[in-house]
CSV table of C-alpha atoms in Angstrom, one decimal:
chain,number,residue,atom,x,y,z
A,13,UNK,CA,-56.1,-17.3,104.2
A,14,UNK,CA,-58.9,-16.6,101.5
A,15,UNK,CA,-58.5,-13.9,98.7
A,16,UNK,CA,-61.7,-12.5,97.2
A,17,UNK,CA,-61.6,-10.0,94.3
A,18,UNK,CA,-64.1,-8.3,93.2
A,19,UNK,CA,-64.8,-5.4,91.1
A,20,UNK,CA,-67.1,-2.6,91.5
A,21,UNK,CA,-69.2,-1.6,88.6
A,22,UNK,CA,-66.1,-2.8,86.0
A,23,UNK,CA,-64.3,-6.0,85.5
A,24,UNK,CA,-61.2,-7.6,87.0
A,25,UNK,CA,-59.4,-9.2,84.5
A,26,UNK,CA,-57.8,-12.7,85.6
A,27,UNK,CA,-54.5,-11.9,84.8
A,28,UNK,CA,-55.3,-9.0,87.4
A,29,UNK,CA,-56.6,-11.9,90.2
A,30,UNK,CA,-53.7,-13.7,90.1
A,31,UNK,CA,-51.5,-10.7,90.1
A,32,UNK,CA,-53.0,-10.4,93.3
A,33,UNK,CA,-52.6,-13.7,94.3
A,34,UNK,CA,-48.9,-13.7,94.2
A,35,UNK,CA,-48.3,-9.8,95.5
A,36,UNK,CA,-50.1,-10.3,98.6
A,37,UNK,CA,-48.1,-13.0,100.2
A,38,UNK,CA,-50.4,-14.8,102.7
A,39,UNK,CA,-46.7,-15.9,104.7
A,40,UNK,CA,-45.7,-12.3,104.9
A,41,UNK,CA,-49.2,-11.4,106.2
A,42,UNK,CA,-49.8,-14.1,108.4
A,43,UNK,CA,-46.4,-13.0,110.1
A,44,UNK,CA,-47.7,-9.7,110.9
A,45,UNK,CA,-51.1,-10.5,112.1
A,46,UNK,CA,-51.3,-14.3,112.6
A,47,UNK,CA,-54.9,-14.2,113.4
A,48,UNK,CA,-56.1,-13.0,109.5
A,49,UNK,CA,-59.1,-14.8,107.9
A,50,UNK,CA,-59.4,-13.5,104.5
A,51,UNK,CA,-58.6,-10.4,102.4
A,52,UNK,CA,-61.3,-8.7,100.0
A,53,UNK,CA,-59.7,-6.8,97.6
A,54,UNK,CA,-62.3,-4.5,95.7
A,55,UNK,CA,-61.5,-2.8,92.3
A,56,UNK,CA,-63.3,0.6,91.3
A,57,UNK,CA,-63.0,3.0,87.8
A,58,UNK,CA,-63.3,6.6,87.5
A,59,UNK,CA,-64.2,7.2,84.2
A,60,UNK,CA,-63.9,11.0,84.1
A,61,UNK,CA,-61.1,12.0,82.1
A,62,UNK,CA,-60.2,14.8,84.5
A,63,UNK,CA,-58.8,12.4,86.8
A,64,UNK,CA,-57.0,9.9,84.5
A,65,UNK,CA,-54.3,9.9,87.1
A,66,UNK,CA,-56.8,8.6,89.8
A,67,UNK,CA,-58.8,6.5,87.5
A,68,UNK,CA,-58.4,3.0,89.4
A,69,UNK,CA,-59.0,3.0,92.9
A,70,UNK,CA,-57.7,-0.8,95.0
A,71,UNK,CA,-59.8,-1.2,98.4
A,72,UNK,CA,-57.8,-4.1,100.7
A,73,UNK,CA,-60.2,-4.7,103.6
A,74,UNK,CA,-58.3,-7.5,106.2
A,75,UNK,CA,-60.4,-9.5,108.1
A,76,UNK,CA,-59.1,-11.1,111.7
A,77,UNK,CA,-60.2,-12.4,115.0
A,78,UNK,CA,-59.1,-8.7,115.8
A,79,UNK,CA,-60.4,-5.1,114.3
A,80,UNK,CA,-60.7,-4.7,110.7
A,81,UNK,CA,-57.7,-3.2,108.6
A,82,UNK,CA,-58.2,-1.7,105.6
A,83,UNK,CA,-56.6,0.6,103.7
A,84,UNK,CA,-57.2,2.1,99.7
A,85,UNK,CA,-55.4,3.8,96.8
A,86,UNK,CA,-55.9,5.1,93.6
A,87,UNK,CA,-53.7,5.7,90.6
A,88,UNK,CA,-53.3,5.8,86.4
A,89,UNK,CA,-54.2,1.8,86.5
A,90,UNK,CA,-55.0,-1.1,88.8
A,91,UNK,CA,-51.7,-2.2,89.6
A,92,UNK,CA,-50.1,0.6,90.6
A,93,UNK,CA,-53.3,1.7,93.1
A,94,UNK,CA,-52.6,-2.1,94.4
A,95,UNK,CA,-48.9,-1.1,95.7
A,96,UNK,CA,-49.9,1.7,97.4
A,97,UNK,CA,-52.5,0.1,98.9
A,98,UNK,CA,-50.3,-3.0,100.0
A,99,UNK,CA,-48.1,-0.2,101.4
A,100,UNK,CA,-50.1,1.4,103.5
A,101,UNK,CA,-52.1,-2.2,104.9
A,102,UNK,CA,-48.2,-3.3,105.4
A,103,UNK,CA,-47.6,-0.2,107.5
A,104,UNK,CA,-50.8,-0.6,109.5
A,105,UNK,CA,-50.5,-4.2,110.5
A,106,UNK,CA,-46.7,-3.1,111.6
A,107,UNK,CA,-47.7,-0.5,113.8
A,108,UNK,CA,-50.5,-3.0,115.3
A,109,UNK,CA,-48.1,-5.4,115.7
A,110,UNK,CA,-45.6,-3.3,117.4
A,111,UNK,CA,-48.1,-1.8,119.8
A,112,UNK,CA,-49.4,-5.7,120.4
A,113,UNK,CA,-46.0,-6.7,121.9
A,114,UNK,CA,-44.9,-3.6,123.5
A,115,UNK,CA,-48.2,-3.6,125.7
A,116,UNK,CA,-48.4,-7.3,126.4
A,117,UNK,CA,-45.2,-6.9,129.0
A,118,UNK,CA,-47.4,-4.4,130.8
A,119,UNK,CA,-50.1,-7.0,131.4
A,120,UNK,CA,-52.4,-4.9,129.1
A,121,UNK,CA,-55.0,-6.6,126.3
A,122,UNK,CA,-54.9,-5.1,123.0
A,123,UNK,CA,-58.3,-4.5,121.2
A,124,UNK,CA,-57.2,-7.1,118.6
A,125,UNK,CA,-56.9,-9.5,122.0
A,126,UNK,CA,-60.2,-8.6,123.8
A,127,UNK,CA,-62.5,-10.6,121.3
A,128,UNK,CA,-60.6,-13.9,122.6
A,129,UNK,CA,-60.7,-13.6,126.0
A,130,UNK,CA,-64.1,-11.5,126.7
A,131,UNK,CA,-66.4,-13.4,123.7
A,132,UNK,CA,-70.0,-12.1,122.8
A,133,UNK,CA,-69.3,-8.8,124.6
A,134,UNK,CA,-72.2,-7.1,125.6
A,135,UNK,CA,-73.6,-4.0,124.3
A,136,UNK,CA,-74.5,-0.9,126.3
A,137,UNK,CA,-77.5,1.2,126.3
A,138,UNK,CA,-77.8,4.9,127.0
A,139,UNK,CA,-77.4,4.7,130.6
A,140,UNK,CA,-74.6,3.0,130.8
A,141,UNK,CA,-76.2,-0.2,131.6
A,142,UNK,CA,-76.0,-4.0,130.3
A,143,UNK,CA,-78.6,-4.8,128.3
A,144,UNK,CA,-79.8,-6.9,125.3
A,145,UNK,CA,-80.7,-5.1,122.0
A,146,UNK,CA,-84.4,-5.8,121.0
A,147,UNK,CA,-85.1,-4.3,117.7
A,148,UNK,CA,-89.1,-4.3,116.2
A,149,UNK,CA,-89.8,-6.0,113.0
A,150,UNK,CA,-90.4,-2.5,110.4
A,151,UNK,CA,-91.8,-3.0,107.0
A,152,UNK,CA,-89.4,-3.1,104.2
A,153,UNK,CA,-90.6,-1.9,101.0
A,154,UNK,CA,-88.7,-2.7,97.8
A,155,UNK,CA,-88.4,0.2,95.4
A,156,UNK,CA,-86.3,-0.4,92.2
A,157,UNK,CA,-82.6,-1.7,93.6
A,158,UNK,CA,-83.2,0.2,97.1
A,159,UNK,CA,-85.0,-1.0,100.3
A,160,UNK,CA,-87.4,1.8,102.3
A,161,UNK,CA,-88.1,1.3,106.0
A,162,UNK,CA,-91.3,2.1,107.4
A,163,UNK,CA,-92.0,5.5,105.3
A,164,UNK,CA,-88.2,6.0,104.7
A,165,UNK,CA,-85.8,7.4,105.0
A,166,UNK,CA,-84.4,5.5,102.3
A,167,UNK,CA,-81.3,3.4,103.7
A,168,UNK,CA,-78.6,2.9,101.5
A,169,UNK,CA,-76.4,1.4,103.4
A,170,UNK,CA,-76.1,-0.1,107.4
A,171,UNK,CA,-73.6,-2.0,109.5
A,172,UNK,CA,-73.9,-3.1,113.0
A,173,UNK,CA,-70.8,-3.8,115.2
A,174,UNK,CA,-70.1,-5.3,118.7
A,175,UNK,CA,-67.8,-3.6,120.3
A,176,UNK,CA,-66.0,-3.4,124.0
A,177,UNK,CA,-65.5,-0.3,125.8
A,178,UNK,CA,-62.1,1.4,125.2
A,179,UNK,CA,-60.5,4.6,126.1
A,180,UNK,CA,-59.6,7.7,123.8
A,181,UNK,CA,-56.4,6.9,123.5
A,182,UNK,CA,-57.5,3.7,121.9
A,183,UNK,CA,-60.1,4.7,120.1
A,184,UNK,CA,-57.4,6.9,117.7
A,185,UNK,CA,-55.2,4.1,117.6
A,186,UNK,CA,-58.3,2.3,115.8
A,187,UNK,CA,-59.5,5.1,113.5
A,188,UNK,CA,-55.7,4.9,112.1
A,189,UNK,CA,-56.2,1.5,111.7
A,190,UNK,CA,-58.7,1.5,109.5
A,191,UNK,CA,-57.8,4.9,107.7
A,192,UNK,CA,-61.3,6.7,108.7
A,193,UNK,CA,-61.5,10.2,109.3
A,194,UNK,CA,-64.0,9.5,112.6
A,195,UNK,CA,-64.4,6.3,114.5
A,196,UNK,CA,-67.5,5.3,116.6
A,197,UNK,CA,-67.2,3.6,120.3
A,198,UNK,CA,-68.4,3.3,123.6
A,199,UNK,CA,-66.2,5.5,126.3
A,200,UNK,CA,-64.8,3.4,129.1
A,201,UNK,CA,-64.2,6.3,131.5
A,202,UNK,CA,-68.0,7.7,130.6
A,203,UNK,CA,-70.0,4.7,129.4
A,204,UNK,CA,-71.3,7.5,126.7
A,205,UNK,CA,-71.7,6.3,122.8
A,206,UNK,CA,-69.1,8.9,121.4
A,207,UNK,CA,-67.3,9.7,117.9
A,208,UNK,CA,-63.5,10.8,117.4
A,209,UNK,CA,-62.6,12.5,114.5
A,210,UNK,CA,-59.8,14.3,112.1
A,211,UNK,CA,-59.8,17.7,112.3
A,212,UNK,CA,-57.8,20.3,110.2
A,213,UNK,CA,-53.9,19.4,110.3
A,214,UNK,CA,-53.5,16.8,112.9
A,215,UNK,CA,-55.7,17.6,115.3
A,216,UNK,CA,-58.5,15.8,116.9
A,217,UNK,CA,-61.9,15.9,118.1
A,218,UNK,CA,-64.3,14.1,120.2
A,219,UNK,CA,-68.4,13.7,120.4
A,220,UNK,CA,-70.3,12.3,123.3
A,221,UNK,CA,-74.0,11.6,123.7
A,222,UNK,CA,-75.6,12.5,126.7
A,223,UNK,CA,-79.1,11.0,126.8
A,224,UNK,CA,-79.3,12.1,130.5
A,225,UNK,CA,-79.9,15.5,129.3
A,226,UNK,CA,-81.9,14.0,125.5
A,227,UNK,CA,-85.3,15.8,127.0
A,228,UNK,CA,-83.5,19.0,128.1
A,229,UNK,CA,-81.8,19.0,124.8
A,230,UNK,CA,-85.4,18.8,122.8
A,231,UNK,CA,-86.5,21.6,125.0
A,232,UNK,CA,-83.9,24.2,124.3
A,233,UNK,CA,-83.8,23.2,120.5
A,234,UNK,CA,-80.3,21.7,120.3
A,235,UNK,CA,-79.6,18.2,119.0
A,236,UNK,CA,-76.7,15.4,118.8
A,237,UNK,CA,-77.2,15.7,114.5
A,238,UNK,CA,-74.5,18.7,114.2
A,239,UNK,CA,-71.4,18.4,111.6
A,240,UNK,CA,-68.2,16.4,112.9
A,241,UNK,CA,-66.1,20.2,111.3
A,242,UNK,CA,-65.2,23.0,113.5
């Protein structure tokens, strides 16, 4: 299992690297999840005085064969965000672990299982159907550290993912995984692209997109763009 550290605008001392090294214990990982590739463990550094208690913020981002963990911290220094952030990776590998076995007697896959036994899954369009993404070459302009598309908007940052359908239920179970406060997937009942998300307390919410009813929508004025609150 790899280890990279890296820093984000600051420096990771050595003595910090191989702190890391030893604390995450690749045997007491592997146990949990024996599927892991590599960790990435990112180091940030809030330099406003105001939050000298939050200054160093640890990123731990686990990558498997299954979905991506990841889970952060932040406290007075680097080593201390590190051990919460072990924590709370520790508990969420646990709590896939313990859902992996307990649904395996039923004869059900979990998500961290599909990617072995269904490979190169295939992506859904709006309808619902199989289909195979074709994207146009657009022209990239460079400005300064910062790419523009076409005429912009300027993208900052972008991620594709594959992904299978799922059901709700699932769908949470993943957002907790990865400590998000929403979580993007494909509805296996409904076939629609839809977003779950955190509401206030610890209730939930859920988006679908319709694109059925996309030119009735332009019409009457409303759109999918609205805020994930409420």
């Amino acid at each position: 299992m790899d280890i990279v550290v890296k820093g984000r605008k600051t420096e990771v001392p050595e003595r910090f690297r191989k702190h890391v090294a030893e604390k995450l214990n690749p045997e007491r990982i592997q146990k949990l999840d024996a599927k892991v590739i590599s960790l990435d463990v990112e180091v940030s550094k809030e330099h406003n005085p105001r939050q000298a208690d939050r200054s160093d913020r640890v990123e731990i981002t686990l990558h498997s064969r299954g979905p991506v963990i990841r889970a952060e911290a932040a406290a007075a220094d680097a080593y201390a965000a590190l051990d919460l952030a072990q924590d709370k990776l520790e508990a969420r590998l646990r709590k896939q672990h313990d859902k992996r076995y307990t649904r395996r007697g039923n004869g059900r896959l979990s998500a961290a299982e599909v990617a072995d036994v269904v490979p190169g899954v295939a992506q859904l369009n709006g309808n619902g159907q199989f289909t195979e993404e074709q994207v146009d070459a657009i022209p990239t302009t460079r400005i300064g550290s910062l790419e523009v598309q076409g005429e912009g908007p300027l993208i900052v940052r972008e991620k594709t993912h594959s992904a299978a359908p799922m059901s709700l239920d699932q769908a949470l179970y993943e957002m907790e995984l990865v400590g998000h406060d929403f979580y993007l997937f494909v509805d296996s009942d409904t076939k629609m692209p839809s977003v779950v998300y955190r509401r206030h307390g610890y209730d939930y919410g859920v988006i679908h997109l319709n694109s059925d009813q996309a030119s009735t929508s332009a019409e009457s004025g409303a759109g999918a763009g609205g805020a994930l609150g409420g």
